[in-house]
PDB file of C-alpha atoms in Angstrom:
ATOM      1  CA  UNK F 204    -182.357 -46.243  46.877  1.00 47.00           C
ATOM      2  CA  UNK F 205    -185.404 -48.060  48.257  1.00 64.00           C
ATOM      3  CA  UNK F 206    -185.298 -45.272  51.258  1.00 76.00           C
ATOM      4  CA  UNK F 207    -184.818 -42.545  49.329  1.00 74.00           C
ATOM      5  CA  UNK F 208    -181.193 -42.051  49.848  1.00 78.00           C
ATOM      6  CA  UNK F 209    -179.330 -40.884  46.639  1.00 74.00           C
ATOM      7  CA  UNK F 210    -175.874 -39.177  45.478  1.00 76.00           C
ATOM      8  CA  UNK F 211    -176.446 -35.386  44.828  1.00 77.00           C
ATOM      9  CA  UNK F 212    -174.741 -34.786  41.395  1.00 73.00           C
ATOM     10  CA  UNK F 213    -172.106 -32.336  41.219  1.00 77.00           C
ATOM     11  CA  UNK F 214    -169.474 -30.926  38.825  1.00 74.00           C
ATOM     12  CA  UNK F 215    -170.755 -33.283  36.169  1.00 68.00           C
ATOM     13  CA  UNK F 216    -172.036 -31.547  32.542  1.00 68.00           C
ATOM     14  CA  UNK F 217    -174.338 -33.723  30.507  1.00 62.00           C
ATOM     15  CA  UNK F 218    -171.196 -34.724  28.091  1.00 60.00           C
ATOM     16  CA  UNK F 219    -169.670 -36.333  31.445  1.00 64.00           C
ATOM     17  CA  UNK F 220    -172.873 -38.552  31.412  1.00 64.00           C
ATOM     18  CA  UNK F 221    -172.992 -41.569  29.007  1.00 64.00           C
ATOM     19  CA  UNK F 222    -175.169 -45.073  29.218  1.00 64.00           C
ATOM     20  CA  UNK F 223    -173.337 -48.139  29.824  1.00 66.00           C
ATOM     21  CA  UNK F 224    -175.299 -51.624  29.555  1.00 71.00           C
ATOM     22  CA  UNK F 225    -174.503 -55.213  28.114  1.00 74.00           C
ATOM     23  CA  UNK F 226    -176.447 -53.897  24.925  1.00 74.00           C
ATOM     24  CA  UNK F 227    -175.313 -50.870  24.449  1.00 74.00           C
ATOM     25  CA  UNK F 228    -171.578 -50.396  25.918  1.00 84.00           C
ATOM     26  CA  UNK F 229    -168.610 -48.628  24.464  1.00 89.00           C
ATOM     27  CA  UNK F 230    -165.041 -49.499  23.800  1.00 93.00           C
ATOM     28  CA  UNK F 231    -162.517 -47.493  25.457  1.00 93.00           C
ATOM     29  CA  UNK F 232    -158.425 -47.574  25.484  1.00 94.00           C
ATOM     30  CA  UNK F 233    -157.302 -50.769  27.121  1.00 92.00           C
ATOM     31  CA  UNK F 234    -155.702 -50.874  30.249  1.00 92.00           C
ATOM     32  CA  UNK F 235    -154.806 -54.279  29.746  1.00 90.00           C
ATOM     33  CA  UNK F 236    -152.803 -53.468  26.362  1.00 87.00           C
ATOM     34  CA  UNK F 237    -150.719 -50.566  27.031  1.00 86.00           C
ATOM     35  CA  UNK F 238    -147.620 -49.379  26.503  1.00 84.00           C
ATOM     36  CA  UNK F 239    -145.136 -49.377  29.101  1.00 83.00           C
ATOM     37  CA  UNK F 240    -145.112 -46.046  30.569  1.00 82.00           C
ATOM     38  CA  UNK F 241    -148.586 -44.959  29.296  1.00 85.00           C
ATOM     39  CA  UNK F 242    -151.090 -43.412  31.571  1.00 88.00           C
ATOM     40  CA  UNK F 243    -154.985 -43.466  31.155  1.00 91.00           C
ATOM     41  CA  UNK F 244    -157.395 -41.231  32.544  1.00 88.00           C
ATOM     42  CA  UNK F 245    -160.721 -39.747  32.533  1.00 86.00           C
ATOM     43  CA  UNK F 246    -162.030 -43.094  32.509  1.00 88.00           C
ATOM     44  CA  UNK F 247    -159.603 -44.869  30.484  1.00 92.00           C
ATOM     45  CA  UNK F 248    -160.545 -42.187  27.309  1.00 91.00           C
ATOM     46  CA  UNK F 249    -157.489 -40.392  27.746  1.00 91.00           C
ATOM     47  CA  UNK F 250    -154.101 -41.433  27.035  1.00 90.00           C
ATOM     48  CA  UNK F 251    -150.615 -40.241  27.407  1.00 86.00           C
ATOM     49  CA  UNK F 252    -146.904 -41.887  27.890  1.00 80.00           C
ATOM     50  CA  UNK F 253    -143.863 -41.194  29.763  1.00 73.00           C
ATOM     51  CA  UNK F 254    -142.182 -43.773  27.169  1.00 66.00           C
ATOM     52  CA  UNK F 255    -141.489 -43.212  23.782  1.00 70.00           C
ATOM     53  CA  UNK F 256    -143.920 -44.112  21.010  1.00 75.00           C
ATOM     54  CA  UNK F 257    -145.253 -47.017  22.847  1.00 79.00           C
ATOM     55  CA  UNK F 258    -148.962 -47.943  22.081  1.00 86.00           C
ATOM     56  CA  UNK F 259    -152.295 -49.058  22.944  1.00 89.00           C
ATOM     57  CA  UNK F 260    -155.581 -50.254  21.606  1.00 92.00           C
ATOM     58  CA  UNK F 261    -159.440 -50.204  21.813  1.00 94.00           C
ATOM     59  CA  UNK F 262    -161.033 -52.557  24.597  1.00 94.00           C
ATOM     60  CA  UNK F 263    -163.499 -53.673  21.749  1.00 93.00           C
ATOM     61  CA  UNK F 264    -163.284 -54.066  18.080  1.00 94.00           C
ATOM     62  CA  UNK F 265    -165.353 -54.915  14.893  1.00 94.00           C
ATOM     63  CA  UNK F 266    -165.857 -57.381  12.220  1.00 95.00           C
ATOM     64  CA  UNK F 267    -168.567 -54.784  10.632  1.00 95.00           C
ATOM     65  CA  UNK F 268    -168.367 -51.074  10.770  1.00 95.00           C
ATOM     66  CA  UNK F 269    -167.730 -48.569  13.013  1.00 95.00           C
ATOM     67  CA  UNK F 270    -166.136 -45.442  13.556  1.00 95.00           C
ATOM     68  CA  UNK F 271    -164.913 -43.064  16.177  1.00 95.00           C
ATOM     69  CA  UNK F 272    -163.282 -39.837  16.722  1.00 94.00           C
ATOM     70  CA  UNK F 273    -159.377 -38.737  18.593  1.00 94.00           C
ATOM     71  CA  UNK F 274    -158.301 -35.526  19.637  1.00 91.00           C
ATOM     72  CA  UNK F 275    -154.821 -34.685  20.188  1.00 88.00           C
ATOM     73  CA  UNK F 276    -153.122 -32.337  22.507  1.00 80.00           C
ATOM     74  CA  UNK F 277    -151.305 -30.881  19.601  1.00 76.00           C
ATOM     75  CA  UNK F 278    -150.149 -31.230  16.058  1.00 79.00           C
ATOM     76  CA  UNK F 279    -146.549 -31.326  16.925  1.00 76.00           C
ATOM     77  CA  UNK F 280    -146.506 -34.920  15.473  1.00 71.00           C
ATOM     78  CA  UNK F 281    -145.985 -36.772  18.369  1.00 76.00           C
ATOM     79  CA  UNK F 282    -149.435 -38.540  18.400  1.00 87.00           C
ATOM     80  CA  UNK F 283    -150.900 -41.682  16.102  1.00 89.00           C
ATOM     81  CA  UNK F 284    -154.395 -43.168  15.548  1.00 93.00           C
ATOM     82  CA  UNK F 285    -155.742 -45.853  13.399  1.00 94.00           C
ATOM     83  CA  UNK F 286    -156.584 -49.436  13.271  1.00 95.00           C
ATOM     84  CA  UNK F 287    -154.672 -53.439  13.322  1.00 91.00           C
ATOM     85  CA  UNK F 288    -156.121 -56.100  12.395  1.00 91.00           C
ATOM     86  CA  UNK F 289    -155.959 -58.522  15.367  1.00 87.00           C
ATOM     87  CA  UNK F 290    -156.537 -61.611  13.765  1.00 79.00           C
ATOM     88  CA  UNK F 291    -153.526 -61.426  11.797  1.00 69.00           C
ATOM     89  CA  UNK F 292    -151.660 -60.694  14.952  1.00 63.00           C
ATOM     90  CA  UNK F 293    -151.263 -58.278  17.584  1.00 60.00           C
ATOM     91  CA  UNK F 294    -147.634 -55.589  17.184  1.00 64.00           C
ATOM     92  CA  UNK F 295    -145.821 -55.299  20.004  1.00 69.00           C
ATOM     93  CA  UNK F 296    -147.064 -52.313  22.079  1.00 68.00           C
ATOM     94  CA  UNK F 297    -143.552 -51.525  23.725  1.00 67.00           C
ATOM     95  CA  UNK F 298    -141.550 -50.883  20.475  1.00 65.00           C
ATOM     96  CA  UNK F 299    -140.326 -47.485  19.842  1.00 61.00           C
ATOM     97  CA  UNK F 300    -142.436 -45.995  17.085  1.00 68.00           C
ATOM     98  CA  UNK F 301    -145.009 -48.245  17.357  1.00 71.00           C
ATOM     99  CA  UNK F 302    -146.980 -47.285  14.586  1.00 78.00           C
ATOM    100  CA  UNK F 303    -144.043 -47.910  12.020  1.00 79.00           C
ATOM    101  CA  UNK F 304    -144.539 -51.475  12.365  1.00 82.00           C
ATOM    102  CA  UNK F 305    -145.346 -54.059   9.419  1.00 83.00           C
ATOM    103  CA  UNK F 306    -149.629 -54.662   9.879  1.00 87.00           C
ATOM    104  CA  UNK F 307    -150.429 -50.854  11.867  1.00 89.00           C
ATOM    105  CA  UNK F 308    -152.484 -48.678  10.013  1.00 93.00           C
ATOM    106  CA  UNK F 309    -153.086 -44.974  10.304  1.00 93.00           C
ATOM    107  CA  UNK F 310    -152.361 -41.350  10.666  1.00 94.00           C
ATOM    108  CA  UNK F 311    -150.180 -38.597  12.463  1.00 91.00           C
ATOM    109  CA  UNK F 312    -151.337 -35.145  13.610  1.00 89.00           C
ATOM    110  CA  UNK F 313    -149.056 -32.840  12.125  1.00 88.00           C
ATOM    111  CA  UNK F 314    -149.088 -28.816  11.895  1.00 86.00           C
ATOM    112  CA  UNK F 315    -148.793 -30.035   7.583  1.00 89.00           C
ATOM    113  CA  UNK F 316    -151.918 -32.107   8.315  1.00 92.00           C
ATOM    114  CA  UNK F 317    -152.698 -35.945   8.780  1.00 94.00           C
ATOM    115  CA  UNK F 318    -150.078 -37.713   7.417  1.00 94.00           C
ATOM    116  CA  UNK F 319    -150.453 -41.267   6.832  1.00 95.00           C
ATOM    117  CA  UNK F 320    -148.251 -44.669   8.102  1.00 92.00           C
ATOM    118  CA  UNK F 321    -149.687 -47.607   5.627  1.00 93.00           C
ATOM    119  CA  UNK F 322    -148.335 -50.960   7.118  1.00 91.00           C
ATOM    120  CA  UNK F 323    -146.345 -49.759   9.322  1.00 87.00           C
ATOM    121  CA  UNK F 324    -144.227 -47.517   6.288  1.00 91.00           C
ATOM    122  CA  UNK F 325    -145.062 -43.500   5.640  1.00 92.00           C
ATOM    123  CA  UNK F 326    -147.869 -42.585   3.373  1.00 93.00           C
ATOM    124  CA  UNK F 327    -148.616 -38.953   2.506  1.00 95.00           C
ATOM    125  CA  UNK F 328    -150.328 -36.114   3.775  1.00 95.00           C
ATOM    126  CA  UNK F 329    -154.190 -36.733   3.298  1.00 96.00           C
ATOM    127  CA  UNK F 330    -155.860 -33.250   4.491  1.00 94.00           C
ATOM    128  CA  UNK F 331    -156.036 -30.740   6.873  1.00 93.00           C
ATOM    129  CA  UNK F 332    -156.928 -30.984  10.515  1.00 92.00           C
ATOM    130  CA  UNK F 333    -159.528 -28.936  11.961  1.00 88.00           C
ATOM    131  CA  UNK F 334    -160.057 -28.403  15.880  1.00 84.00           C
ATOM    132  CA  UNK F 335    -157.487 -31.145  16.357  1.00 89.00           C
ATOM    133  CA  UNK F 336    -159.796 -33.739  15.795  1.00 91.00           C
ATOM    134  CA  UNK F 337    -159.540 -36.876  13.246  1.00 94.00           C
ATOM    135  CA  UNK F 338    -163.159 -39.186  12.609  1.00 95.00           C
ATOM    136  CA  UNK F 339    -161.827 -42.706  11.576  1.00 97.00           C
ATOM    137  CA  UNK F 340    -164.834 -45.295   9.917  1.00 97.00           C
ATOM    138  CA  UNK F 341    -163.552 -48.721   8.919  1.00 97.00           C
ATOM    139  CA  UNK F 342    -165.439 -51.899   7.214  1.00 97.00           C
ATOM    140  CA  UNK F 343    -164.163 -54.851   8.772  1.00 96.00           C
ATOM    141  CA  UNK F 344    -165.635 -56.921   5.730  1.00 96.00           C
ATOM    142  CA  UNK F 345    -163.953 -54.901   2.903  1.00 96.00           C
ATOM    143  CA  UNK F 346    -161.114 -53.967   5.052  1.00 96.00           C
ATOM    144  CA  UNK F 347    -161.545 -50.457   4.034  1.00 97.00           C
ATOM    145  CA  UNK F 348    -160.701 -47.574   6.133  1.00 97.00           C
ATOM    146  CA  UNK F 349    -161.943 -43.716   6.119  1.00 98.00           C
ATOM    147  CA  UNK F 350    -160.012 -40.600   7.880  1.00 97.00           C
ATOM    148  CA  UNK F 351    -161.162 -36.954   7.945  1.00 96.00           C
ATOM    149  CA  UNK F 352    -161.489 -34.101  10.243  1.00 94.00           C
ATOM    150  CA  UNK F 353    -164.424 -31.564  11.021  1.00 90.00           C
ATOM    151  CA  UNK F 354    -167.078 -33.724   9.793  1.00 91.00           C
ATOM    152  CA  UNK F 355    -165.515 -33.967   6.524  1.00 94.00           C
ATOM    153  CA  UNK F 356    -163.521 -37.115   4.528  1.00 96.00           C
ATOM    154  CA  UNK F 357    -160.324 -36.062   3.510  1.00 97.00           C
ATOM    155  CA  UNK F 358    -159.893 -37.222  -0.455  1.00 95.00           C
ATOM    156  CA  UNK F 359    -163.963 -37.720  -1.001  1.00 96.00           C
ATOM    157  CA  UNK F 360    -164.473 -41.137   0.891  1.00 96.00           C
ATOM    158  CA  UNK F 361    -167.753 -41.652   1.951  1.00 97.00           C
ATOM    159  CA  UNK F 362    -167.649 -44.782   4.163  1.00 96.00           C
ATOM    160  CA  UNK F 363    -171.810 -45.103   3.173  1.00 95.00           C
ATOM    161  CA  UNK F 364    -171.179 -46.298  -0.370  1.00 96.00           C
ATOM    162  CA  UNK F 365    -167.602 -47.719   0.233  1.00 96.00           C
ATOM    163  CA  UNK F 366    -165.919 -44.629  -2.338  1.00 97.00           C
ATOM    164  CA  UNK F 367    -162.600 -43.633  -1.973  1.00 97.00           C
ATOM    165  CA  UNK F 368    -161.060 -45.105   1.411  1.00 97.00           C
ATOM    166  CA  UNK F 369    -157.806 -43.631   2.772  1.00 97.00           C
ATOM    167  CA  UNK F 370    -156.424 -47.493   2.561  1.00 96.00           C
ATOM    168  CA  UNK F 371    -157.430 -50.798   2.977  1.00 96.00           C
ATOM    169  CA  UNK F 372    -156.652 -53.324   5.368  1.00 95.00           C
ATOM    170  CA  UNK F 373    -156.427 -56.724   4.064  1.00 93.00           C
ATOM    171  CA  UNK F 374    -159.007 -58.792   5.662  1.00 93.00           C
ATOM    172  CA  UNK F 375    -159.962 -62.307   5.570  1.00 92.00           C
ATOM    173  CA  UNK F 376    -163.689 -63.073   6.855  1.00 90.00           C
ATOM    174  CA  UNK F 377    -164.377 -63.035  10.731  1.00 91.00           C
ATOM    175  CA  UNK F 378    -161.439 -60.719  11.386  1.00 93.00           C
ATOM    176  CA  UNK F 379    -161.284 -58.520  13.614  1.00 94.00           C
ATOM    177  CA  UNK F 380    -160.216 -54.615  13.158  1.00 95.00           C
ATOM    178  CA  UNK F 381    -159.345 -53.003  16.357  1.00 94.00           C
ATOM    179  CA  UNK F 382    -158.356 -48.983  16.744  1.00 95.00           C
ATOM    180  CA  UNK F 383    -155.270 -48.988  17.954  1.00 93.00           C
ATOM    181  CA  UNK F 384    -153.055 -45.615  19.382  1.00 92.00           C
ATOM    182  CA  UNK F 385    -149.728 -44.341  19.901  1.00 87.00           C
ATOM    183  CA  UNK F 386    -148.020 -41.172  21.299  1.00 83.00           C
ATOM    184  CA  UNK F 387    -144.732 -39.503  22.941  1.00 76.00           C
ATOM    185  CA  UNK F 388    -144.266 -38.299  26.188  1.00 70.00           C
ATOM    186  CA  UNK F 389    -146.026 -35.409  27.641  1.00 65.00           C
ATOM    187  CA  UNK F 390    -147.025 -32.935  26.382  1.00 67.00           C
ATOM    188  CA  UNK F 391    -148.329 -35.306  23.715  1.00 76.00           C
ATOM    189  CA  UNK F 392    -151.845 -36.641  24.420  1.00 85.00           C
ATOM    190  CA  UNK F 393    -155.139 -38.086  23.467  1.00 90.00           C
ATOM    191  CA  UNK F 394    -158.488 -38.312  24.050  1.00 91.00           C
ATOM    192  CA  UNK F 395    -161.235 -40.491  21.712  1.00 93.00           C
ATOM    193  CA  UNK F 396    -164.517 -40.894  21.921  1.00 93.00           C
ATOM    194  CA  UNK F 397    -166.322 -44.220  20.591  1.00 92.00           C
ATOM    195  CA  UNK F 398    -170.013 -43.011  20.986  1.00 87.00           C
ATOM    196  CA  UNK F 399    -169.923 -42.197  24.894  1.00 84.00           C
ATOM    197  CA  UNK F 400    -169.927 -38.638  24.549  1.00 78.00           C
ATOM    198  CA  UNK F 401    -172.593 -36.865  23.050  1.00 68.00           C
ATOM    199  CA  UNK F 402    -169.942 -34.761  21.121  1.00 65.00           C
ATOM    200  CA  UNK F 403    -169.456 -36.506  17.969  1.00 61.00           C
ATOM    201  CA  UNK F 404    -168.291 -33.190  16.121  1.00 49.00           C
ATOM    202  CA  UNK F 405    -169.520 -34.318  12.504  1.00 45.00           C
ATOM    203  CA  UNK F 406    -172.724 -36.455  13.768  1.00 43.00           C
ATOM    204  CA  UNK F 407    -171.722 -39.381  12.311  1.00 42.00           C
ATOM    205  CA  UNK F 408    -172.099 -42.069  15.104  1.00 39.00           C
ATOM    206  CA  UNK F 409    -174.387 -43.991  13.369  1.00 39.00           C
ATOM    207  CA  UNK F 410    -171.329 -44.812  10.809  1.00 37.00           C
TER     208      UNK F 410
END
């Protein structure tokens, strides 16, 4: 302050530490579009239900790239990331098995690897998951989407020339592609980071 009076810091590492500014702010999970029964914490990047399969989504979403990174608790299938398209209409939040729903897009943790729902209907398994972590890219003008884990893209995508997407979301232009989340109740959990933590484990914030 002007009189010299400041907070001491304590119990804070430099990952805990992230800039926050009307040019250069970060989405987190929305409090406003949750699940009944889900909890957020450590500062709305954490996530966990007492329901069943109920969902949430990302505070702020794209019409160009972007990508992000979710760990889960456990690969014991009980937790979901991805992406809707919001312009074509939020899905309801509270349904049981959320992500099973015509217009969600993404993939479970499993101890078989990161299987895929596609529209709401099951995919296949796509690769193997490494530290429990998924990385998720997405063109919002293609509609194209990219999963891996470990700093790796599972299948050879490479979300820099537009090869080999996990699945594409169709897309008219203007709309808007928001990551959206489900999971069970405890001990399922999550935790994403959208460029507020320093800890991007494959280095690819700049998407």
């Amino acid at each position: 302050s002007g009189s010299g009076n400041h907070w001491t810091i304590s119990g804070l590492a430099a990952v805990d530490v992230g800039p926050d500014s009307p040019t250069n702010s970060f989405a987190t999970f929305n409090a406003i579009d949750l699940g009944t029964g889900g909890i957020l914490t450590d500062g709305n990047l954490g996530y966990v239900t007492s329901n069943t399969f109920t969902g949430v989504t990302a505070t702020i979403g794209t019409t160009g790239k972007a990508y992000y990174e979710c760990s889960s608790l456990n690969l014991s299938g009980g937790n979901v990331a991805g992406f809707v398209n919001t312009t074509a209409g939020l899905i309801n939040i509270n349904t049981g098995n959320y992500f099973a729903q015509a217009g969600y897009y993404g993939v479970i943790w499993t101890g078989s690897g990161a299987l895929t729902y596609i529209n709401g209907s099951q995919g296949s398994y796509i690769g193997t998951i490494s530290d429990l972590m998924i990385q998720f890219a997405v063109d919002a003008t293609t509609g194209k989407c990219w999963v891996g884990s470990g700093g790796t893209w599972f299948g050879s995508g490479n979300p820099a020339t537009g090869a080999n997407p996990a699945w594409t979301i169709p897309v008219s232009a203007g709309d808007v592609i928001v990551p959206a989340f489900c999971c069970g109740p405890a001990p399922y959990d999550l935790r994403v980071n959208f460029g507020q933590e320093s800890t991007f484990a494959g280095a690819l914030s700049a998407g």
